[in-house]
Short mmCIF file of C-alpha atoms in Angstrom, two decimals:
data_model
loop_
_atom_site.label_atom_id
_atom_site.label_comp_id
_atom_site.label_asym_id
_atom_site.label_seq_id
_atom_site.Cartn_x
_atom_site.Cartn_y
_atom_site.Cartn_z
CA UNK X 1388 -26.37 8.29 27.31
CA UNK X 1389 -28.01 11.69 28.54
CA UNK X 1390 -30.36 12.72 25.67
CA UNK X 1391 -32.60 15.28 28.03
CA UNK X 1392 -31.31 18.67 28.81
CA UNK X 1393 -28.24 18.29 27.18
CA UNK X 1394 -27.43 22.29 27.26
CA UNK X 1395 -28.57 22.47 31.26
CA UNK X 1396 -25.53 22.41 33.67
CA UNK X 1397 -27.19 22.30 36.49
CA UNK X 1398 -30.83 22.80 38.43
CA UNK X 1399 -30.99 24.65 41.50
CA UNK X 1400 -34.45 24.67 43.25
CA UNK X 1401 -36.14 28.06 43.65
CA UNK X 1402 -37.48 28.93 47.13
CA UNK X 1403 -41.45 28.98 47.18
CA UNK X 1404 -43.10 32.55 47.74
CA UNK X 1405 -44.84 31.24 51.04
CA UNK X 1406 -40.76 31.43 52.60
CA UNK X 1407 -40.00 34.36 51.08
CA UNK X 1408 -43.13 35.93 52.65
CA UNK X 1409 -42.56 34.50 55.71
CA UNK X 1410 -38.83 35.44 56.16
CA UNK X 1411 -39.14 38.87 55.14
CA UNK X 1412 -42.57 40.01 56.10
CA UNK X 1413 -44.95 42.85 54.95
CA UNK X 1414 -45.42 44.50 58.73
CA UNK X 1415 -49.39 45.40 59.68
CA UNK X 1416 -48.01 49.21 59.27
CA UNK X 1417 -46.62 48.70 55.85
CA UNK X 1418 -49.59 47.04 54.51
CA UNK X 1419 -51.83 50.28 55.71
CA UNK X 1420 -48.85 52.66 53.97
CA UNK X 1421 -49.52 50.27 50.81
CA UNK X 1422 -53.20 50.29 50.98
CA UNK X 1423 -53.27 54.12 51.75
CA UNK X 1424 -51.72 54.73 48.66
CA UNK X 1425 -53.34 52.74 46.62
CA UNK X 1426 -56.45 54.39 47.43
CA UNK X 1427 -54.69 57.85 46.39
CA UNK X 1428 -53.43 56.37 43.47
CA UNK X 1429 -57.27 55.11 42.54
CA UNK X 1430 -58.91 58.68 43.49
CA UNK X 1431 -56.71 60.38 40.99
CA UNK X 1432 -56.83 57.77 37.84
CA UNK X 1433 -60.53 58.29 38.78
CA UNK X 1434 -60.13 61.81 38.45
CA UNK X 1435 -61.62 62.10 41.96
CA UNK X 1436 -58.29 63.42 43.07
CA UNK X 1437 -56.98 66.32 40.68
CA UNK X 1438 -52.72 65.91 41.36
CA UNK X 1439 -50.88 63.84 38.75
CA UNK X 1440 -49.18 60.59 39.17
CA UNK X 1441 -45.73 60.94 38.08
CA UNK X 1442 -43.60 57.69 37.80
CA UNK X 1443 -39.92 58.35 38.01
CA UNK X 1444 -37.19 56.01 38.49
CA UNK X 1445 -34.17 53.49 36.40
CA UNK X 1446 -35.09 51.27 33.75
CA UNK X 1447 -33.96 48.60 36.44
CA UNK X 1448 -32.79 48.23 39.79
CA UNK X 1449 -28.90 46.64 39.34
CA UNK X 1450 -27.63 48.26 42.73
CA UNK X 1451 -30.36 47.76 45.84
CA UNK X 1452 -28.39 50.02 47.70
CA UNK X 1453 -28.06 52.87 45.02
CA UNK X 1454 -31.61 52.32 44.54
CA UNK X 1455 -32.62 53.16 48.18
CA UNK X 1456 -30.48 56.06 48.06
CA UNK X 1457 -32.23 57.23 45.03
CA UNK X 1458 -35.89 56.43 47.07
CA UNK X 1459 -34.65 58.62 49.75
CA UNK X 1460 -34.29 61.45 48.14
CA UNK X 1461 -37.48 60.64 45.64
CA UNK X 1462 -39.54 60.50 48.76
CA UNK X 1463 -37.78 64.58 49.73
CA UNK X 1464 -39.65 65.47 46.21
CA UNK X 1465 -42.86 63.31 46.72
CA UNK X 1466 -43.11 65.64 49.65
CA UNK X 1467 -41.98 68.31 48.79
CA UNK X 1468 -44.46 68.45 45.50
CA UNK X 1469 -47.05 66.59 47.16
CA UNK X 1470 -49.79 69.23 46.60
CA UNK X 1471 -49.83 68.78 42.63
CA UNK X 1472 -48.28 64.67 42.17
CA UNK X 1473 -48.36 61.69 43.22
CA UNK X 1474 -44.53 60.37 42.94
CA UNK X 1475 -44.38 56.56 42.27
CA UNK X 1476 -41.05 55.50 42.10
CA UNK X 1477 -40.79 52.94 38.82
CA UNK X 1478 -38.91 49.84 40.42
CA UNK X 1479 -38.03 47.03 37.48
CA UNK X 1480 -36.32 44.22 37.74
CA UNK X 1481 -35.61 42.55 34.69
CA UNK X 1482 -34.44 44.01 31.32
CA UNK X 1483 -37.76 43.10 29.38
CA UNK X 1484 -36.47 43.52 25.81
CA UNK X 1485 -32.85 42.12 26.71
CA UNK X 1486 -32.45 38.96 24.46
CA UNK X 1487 -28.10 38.72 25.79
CA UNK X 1488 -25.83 39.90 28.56
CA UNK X 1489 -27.76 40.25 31.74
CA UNK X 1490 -31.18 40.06 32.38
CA UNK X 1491 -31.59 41.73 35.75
CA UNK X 1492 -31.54 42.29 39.56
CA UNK X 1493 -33.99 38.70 40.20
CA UNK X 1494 -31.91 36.28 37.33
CA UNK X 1495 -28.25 37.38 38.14
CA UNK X 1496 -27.95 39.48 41.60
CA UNK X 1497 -24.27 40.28 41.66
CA UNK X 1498 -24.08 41.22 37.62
CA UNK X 1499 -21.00 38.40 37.52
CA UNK X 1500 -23.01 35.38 35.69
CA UNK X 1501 -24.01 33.32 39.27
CA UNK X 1502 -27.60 33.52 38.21
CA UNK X 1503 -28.47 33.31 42.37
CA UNK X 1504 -32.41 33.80 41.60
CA UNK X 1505 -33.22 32.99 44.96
CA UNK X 1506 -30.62 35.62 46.37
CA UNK X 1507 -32.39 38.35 43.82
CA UNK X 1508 -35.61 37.18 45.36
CA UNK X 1509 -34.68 38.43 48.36
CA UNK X 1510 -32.83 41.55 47.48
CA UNK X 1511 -35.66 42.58 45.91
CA UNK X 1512 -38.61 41.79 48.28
CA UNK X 1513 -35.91 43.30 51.05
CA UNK X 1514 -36.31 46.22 48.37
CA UNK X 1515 -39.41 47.13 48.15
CA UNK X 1516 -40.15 46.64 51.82
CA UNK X 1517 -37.59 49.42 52.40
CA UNK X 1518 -39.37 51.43 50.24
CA UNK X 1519 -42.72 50.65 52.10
CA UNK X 1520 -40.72 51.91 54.61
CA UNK X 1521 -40.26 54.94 53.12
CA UNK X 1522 -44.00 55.61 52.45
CA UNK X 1523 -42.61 55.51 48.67
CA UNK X 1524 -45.15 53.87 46.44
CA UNK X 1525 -43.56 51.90 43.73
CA UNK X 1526 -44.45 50.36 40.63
#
């Protein structure tokens, strides 16, 4: 008679971080872009830079592609206002003070109750390289 995990239906291993980093890899370039701006980022918290950092963006990423779309045109802005801000683009994915329904892009990828963590492991590190990409800081 099962007396352990009596509410779990089933286990499904998660992939280690070393495989995710090695199958969808931070280039040498997009390390520099992240570094850059983390260095801008520092020089104005420090007050040694005088724009504002201004951080803009969903309450959480559901949609990776809707997201990118919405980082593309962010980044017009970022440039655009570049002079005065510092545009980080706020990229979450979880709903943090969601106790039912779903609990974000990571847990349950395709919103339909799969819960394919290791797929929303990848759509988000695939995310948030594109937006290294970009030259779109995120947070």
């Amino acid at each position: 008679m099962k007396t352990r995990d009596l509410h779990v239906e089933s286990n499904r291993p998660l992939v280690p971080p070393a495989i995710l980093l090695e199958e969808l890899l931070l280039t040498e370039p997009g390390s520099q872009v992240i570094a850059r701006t983390r260095e801008e980022i520092i020089r104005i918290l420090k007050g040694d830079d005088d724009r504002l950092i201004a951080v803009v963006g969903p309450c959480s990423v559901h949609d990776p592609a809707a997201a990118l779309d919405y980082a593309r045109r962010l980044q017009e802005q970022a440039v655009a206002f570049a002079a005065d801000l510092r545009i980080v683009m706020r990229v979450y994915f979880e709903k943090p003070r969601t106790t039912v329904g779903w609990k974000g892009l990571i847990n349950d990828p395709y919103l339909d109750g799969s819960f394919k963590v290791n797929e929303g492991l990848r759509l988000a590190r695939r995310l948030l390289l594109d937006l290294v990409g970009l030259e779109l800081p995120s947070g």
